[in-house]
Coordinates of C-alpha atoms and ligand atoms in Angstrom, one line a residue:
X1 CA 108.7 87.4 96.7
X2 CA 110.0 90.7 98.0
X3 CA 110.8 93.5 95.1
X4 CA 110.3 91.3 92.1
X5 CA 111.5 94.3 89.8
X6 CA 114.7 95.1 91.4
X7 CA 113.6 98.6 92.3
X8 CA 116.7 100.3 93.7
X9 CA 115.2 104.3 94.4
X10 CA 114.3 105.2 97.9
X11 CA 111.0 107.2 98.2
X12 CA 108.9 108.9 100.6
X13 CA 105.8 111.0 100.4
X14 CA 103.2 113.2 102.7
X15 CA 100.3 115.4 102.6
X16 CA 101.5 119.0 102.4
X17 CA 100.1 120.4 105.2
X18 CA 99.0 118.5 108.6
X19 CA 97.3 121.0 111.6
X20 CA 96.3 119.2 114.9
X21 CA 95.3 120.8 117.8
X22 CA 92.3 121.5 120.1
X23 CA 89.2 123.5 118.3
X24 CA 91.7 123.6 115.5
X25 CA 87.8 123.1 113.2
X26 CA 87.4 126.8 114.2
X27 CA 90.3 127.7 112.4
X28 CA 89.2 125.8 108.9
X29 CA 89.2 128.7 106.9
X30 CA 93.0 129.9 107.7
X31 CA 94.3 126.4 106.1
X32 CA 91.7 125.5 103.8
X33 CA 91.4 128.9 101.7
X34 CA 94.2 127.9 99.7
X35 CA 92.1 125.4 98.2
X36 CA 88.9 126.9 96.8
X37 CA 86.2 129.0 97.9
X38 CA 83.4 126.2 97.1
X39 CA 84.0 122.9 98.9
X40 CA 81.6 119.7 98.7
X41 CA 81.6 118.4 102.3
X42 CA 81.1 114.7 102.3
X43 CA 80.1 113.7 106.1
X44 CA 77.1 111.5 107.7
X45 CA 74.5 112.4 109.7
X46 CA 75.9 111.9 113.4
X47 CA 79.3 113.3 112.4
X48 CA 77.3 116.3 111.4
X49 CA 75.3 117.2 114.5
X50 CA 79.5 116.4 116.6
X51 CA 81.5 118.6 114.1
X52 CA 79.6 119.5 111.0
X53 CA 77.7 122.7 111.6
X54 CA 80.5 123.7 113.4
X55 CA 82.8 123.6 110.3
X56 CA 80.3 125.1 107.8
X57 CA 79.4 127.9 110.3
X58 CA 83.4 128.6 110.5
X59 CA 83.8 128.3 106.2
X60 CA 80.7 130.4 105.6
X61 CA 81.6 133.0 108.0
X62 CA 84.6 133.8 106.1
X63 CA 82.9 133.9 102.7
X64 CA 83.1 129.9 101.8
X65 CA 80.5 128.6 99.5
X66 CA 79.8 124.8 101.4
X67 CA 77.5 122.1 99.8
X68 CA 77.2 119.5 101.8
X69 CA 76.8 115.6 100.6
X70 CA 75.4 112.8 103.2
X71 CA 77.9 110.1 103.1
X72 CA 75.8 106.7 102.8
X73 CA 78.5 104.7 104.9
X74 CA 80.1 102.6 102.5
X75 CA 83.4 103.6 101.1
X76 CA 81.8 101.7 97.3
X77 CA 82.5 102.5 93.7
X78 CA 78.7 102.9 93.6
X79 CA 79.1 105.8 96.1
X80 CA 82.1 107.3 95.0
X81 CA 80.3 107.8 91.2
X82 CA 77.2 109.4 92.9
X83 CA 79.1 112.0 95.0
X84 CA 81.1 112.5 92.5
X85 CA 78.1 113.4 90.1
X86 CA 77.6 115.6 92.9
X87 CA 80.5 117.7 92.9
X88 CA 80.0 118.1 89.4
X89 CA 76.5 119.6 89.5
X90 CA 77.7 122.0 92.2
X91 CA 81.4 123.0 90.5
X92 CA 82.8 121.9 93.7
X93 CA 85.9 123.6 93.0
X94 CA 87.6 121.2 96.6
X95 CA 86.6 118.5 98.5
X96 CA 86.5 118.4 102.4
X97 CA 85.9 114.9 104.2
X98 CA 84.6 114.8 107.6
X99 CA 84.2 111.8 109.5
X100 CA 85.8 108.4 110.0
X101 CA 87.8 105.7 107.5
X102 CA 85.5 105.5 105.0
X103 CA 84.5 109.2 104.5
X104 CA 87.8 109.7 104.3
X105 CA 88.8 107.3 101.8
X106 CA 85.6 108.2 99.5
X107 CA 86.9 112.1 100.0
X108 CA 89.6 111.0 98.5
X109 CA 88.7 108.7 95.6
X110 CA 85.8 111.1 94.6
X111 CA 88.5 114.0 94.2
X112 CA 91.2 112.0 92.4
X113 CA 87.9 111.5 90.2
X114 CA 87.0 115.3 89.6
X115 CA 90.5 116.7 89.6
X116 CA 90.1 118.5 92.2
X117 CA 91.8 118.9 95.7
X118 CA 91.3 117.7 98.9
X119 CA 90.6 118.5 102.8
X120 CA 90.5 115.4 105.4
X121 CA 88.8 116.5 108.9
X122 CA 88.9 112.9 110.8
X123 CA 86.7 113.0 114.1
X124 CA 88.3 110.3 115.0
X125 CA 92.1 109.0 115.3
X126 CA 90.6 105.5 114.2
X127 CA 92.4 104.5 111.1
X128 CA 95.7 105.9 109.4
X129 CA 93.6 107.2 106.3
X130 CA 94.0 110.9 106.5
X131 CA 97.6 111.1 105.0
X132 CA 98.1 108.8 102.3
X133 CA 97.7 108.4 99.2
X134 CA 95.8 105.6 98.6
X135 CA 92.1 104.6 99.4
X136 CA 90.4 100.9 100.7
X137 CA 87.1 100.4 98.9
X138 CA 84.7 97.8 99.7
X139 CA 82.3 96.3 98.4
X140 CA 78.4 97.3 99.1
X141 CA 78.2 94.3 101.0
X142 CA 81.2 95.8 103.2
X143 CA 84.0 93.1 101.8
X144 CA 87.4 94.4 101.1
X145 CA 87.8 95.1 97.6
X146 CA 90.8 96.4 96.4
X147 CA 93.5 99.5 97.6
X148 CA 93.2 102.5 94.8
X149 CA 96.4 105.0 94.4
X150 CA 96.6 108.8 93.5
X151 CA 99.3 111.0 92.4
X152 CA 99.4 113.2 95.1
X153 CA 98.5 113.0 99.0
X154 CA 95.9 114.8 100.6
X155 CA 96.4 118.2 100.7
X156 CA 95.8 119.3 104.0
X157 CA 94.7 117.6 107.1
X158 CA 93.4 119.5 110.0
X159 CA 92.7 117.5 113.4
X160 CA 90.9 118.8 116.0
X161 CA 91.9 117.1 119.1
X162 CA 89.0 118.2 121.0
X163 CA 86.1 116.6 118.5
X164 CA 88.4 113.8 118.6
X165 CA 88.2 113.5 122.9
X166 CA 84.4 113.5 122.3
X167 CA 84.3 110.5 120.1
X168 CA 84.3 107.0 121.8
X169 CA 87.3 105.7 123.0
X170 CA 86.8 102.4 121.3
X171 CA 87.7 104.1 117.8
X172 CA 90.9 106.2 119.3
X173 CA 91.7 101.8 120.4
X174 CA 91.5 100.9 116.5
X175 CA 93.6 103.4 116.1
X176 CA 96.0 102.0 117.9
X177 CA 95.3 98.7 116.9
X178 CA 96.4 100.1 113.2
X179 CA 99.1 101.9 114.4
X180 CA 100.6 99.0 116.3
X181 CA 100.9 97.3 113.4
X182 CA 102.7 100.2 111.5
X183 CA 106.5 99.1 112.6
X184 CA 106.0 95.6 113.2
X185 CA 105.2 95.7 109.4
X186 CA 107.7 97.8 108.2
X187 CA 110.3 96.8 109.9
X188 CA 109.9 93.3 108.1
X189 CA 109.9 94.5 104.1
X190 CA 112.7 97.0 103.9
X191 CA 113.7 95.6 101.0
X192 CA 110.0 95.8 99.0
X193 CA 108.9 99.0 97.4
X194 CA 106.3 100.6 99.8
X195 CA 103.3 102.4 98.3
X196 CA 104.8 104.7 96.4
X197 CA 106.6 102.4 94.1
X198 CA 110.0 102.9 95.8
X199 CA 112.3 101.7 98.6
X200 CA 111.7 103.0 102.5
X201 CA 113.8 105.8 103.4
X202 CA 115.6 106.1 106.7
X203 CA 113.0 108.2 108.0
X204 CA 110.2 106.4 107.5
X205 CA 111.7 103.7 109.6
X206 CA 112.3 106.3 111.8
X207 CA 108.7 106.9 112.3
X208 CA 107.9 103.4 112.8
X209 CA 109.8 103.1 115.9
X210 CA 108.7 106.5 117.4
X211 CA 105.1 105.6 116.5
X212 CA 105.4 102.3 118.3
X213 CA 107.1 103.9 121.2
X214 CA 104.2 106.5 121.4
X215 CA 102.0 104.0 121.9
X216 CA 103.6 101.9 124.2
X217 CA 104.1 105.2 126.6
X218 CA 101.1 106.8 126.5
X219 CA 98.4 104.6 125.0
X220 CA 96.8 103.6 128.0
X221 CA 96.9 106.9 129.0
X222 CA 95.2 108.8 125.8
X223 CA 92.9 105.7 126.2
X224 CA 91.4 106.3 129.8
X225 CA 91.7 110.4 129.0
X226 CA 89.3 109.8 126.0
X227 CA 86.7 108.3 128.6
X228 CA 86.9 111.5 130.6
X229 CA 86.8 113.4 127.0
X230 CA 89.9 115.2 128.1
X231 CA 92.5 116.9 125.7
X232 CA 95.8 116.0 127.2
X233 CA 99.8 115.6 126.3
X234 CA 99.0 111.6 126.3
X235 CA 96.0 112.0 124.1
X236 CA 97.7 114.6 122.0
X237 CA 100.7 112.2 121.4
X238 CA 98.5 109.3 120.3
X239 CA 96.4 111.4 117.7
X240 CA 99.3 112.1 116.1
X241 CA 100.8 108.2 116.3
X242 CA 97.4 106.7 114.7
X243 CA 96.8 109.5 112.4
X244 CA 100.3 111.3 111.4
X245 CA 102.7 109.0 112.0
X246 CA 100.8 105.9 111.4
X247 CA 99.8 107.3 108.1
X248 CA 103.1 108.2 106.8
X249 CA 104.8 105.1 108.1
X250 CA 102.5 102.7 106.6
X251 CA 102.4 104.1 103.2
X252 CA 106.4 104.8 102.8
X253 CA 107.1 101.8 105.1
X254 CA 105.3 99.2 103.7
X255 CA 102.4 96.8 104.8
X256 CA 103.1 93.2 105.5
X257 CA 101.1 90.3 107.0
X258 CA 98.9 92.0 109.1
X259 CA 97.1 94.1 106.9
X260 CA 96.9 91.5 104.1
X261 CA 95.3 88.8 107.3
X262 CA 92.5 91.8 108.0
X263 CA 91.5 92.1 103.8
X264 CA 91.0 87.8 104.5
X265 CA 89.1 88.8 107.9
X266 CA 86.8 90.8 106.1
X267 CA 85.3 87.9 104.2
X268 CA 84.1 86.5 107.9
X269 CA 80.8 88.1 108.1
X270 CA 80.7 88.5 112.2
X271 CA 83.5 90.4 111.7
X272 CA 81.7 93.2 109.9
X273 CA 80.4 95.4 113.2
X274 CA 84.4 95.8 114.3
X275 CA 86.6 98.5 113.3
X276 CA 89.5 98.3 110.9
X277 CA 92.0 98.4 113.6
X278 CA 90.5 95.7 115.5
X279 CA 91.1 93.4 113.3
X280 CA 94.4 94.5 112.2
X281 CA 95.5 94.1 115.9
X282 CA 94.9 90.7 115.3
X283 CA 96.5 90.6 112.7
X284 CA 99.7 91.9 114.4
X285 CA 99.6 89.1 116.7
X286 CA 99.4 86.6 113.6
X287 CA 102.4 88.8 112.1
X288 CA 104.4 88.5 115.1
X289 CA 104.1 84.7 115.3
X290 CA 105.0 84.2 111.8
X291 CA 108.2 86.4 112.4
X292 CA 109.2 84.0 115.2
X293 CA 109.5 86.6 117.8
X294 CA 110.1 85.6 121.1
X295 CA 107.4 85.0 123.7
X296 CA 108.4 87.9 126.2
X297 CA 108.2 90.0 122.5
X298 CA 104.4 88.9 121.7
X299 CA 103.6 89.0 125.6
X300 CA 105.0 92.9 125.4
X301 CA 102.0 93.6 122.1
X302 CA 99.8 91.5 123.7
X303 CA 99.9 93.0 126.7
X304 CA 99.4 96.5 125.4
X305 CA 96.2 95.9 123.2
X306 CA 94.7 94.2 125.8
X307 CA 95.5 97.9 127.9
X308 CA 93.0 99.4 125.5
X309 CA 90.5 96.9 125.2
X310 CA 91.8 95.0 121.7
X311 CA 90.8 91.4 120.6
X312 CA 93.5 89.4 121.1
X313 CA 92.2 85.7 120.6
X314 CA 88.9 84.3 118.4
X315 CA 86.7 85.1 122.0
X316 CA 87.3 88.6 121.9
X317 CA 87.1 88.9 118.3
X318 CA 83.2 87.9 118.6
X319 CA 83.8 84.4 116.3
X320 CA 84.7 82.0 119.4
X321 CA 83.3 79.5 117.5
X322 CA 85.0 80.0 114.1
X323 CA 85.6 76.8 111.7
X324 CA 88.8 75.8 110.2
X325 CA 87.4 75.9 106.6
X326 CA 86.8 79.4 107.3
X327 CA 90.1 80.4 108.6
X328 CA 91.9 78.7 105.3
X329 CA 89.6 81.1 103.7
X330 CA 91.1 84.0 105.7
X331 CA 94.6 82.9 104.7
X332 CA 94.1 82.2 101.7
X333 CA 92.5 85.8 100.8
X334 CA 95.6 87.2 102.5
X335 CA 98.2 85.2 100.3
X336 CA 96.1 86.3 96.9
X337 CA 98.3 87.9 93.8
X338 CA 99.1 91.6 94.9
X339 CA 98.2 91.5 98.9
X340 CA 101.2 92.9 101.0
X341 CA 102.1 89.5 102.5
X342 CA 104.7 89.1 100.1
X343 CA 106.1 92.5 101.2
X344 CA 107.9 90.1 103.9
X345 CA 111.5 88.3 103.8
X346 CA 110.7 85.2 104.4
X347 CA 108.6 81.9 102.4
X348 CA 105.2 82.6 103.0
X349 CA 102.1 80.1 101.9
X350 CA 98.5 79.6 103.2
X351 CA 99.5 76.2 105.1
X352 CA 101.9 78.9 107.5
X353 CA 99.5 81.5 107.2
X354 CA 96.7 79.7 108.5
X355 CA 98.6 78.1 111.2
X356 CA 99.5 81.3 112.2
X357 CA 96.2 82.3 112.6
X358 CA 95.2 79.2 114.7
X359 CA 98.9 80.2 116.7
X360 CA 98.0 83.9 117.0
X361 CA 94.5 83.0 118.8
X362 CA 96.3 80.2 121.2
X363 CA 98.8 82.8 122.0
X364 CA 96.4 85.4 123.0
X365 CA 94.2 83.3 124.9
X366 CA 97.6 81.8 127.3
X367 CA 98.5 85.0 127.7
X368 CA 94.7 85.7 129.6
X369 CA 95.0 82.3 131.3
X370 CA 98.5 83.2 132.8
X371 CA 97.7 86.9 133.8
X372 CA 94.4 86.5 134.9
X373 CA 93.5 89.3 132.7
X374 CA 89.3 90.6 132.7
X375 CA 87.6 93.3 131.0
X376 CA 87.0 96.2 133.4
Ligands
LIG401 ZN1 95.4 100.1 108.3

């Protein structure tokens, strides 16, 4: 049920700084030195070699003090505590993540643990982790296990567009397929407090629509400019959708049946080797059908992840072959004590959530029948 506690205050919240712009990592030092002098830099090997030594080379020319930490891939409590043991041996006196989803949501957690503040650097517009407050940790299996919250929002997040054009455009897709989902969400729990404990304000709405409108406009666009690695208005536009606006519209917005169908996803192993996005496409579609939109509406979203290459049916998803038992699984993870789903105004159980699942695949696969639509 929507706002059990009667919670009447409007709330909204955001990092304190966001940068984006092209070789924006070369200018690191002008936004991060308000921080520290001595950051631990949590990234992984590949991001490393694509952004990495181009960071530390910019922070050590002007007098930073850098340790780095591999990240070991798993955003775990198991790897949070040893990073975090880390920092302490090195008096990290901030924390810088570079990387993806999961670096970022370590960063995060690992400074919340030591006190300390923190950088995100995202090399790619993937998820809408850089801005919030809050941080999905999984298990070391790589199951969804349960959304952590900190006082305060990152402190700064600097994107550089151009280490973002370099990345594949499959991740700046799950971005999209994440930020999609950001109004269709919030749009359907104005009533529930969002993640900071209070009601959405008028302007996080307001960033729900615009996000949504971005991507409609120029997601193709940003898409097909990623394959040529080009920095453009389009691409520009949908880095900031996925990572800005995304980011603050989810967490003062409000999640709502999508996200809580992609936590049940996660417990369907083939689903493991696709991105977060991916699978919260999908779960926009489910979303959509359980709002009762009309046909031309889910056509419209269907259409548009299909533009960027997102699963829109069980086929595409990689688990043609899926079994009912499996998909009750799904819904009933979604419809557990605490999951967003009952951020929504309207009856929810696992009976409609699982039919909506079965609805949200039959849906996607007419749509390819009656268009005729192939992978190119
Ligand atoms: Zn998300």
């Amino acid at each position: 049920m929507p706002n059990p506690n009667k919670v009447t205050e409007r709330l909204f919240q955001s990092p304190s700084k966001y940068i984006q712009g092209p070789y924006a990592i070369q200018n690191a030092a002008k936004y991060l030195g308000q921080l520290g002098n001595a950051p631990l830099l949590l990234c992984d090997d590949i991001v490393w070699k694509i952004a990495g030594e181009e960071l530390v080379k910019a922070l050590t020319g002007a007098g930073f003090k850098v340790h780095r930490a591999v990240f070991g891939g798993e955003a775990s409590r198991e790897e949070i505590d040893r990073l975090g043991a880390l920092g302490r041996k090195e008096s990290s006196d901030f924390v810088i993540a570079l990387g993806g989803g999961k670096t970022i949501d370590t960063a995060k957690t690992v400074a919340d643990d030591l006190g300390k503040q923190v950088a995100i650097v995202p090399t790619t517009a993937s998820t809408d982790a850089p801005c919030s407050a809050l941080s999905v940790l999984y298990r070391p299996s790589g199951e969804f296990h349960c959304y952590t919250f900190f006082d305060k929002n990152p402190n700064v997040v600097l994107v550089d567009t151009t280490v973002i054009s370099t990345a594949p455009p499959r991740f700046l897709a799950a971005g999209m397929g994440d930020a999609i989902a950001t109004n269709v969400e919030a749009r359907r729990c104005l009533n529930s407090p969002n993640f900071g404990g209070g009601l959405p304000t008028e302007v996080s709405a307001a960033i729900g629509q615009k996000c949504e409108e971005i991507l409609f406009k120029y997601g193709k666009q940003a898409y097909e400019a990623n394959k040529a690695h080009a920095v453009t208005p389009a691409l520009e536009a949908v880095v900031e959708a996925n990572t800005l606006l995304s980011g603050l519209g989810f967490e003062s917005g409000g999640l709502a049946a999508a996200h809580a169908i992609h936590n049940g996803m996660t417990a369907i192993e083939e689903l493991h080797t696709l991105l977060h996005g991916e699978k919260v496409a999908f779960g926009t579609i489910c979303q959509l059908v359980l709002d009762g939109v009309p046909t031309s509406e889910l056509d419209r979203y269907i259409d548009f992840m299909l533009s960027v290459d997102l699963p829109v049916n069980f086929e595409l998803l990689g688990i043609p072959n899926v079994k009912d038992e499996e998909l009750r699984r799904v819904a009933e993870l979604a419809c557990a004590d605490g999951e967003t789903i009952w951020n929504l105004d309207r009856v929810i159980n696992v009976d409609l959530v699982f039919g909506a699942i079965k609805a949200a695949d039959a849906a996607g696969s007419d749509y390819i029948r009656r268009t005729g639509w192939k992978r190119t």
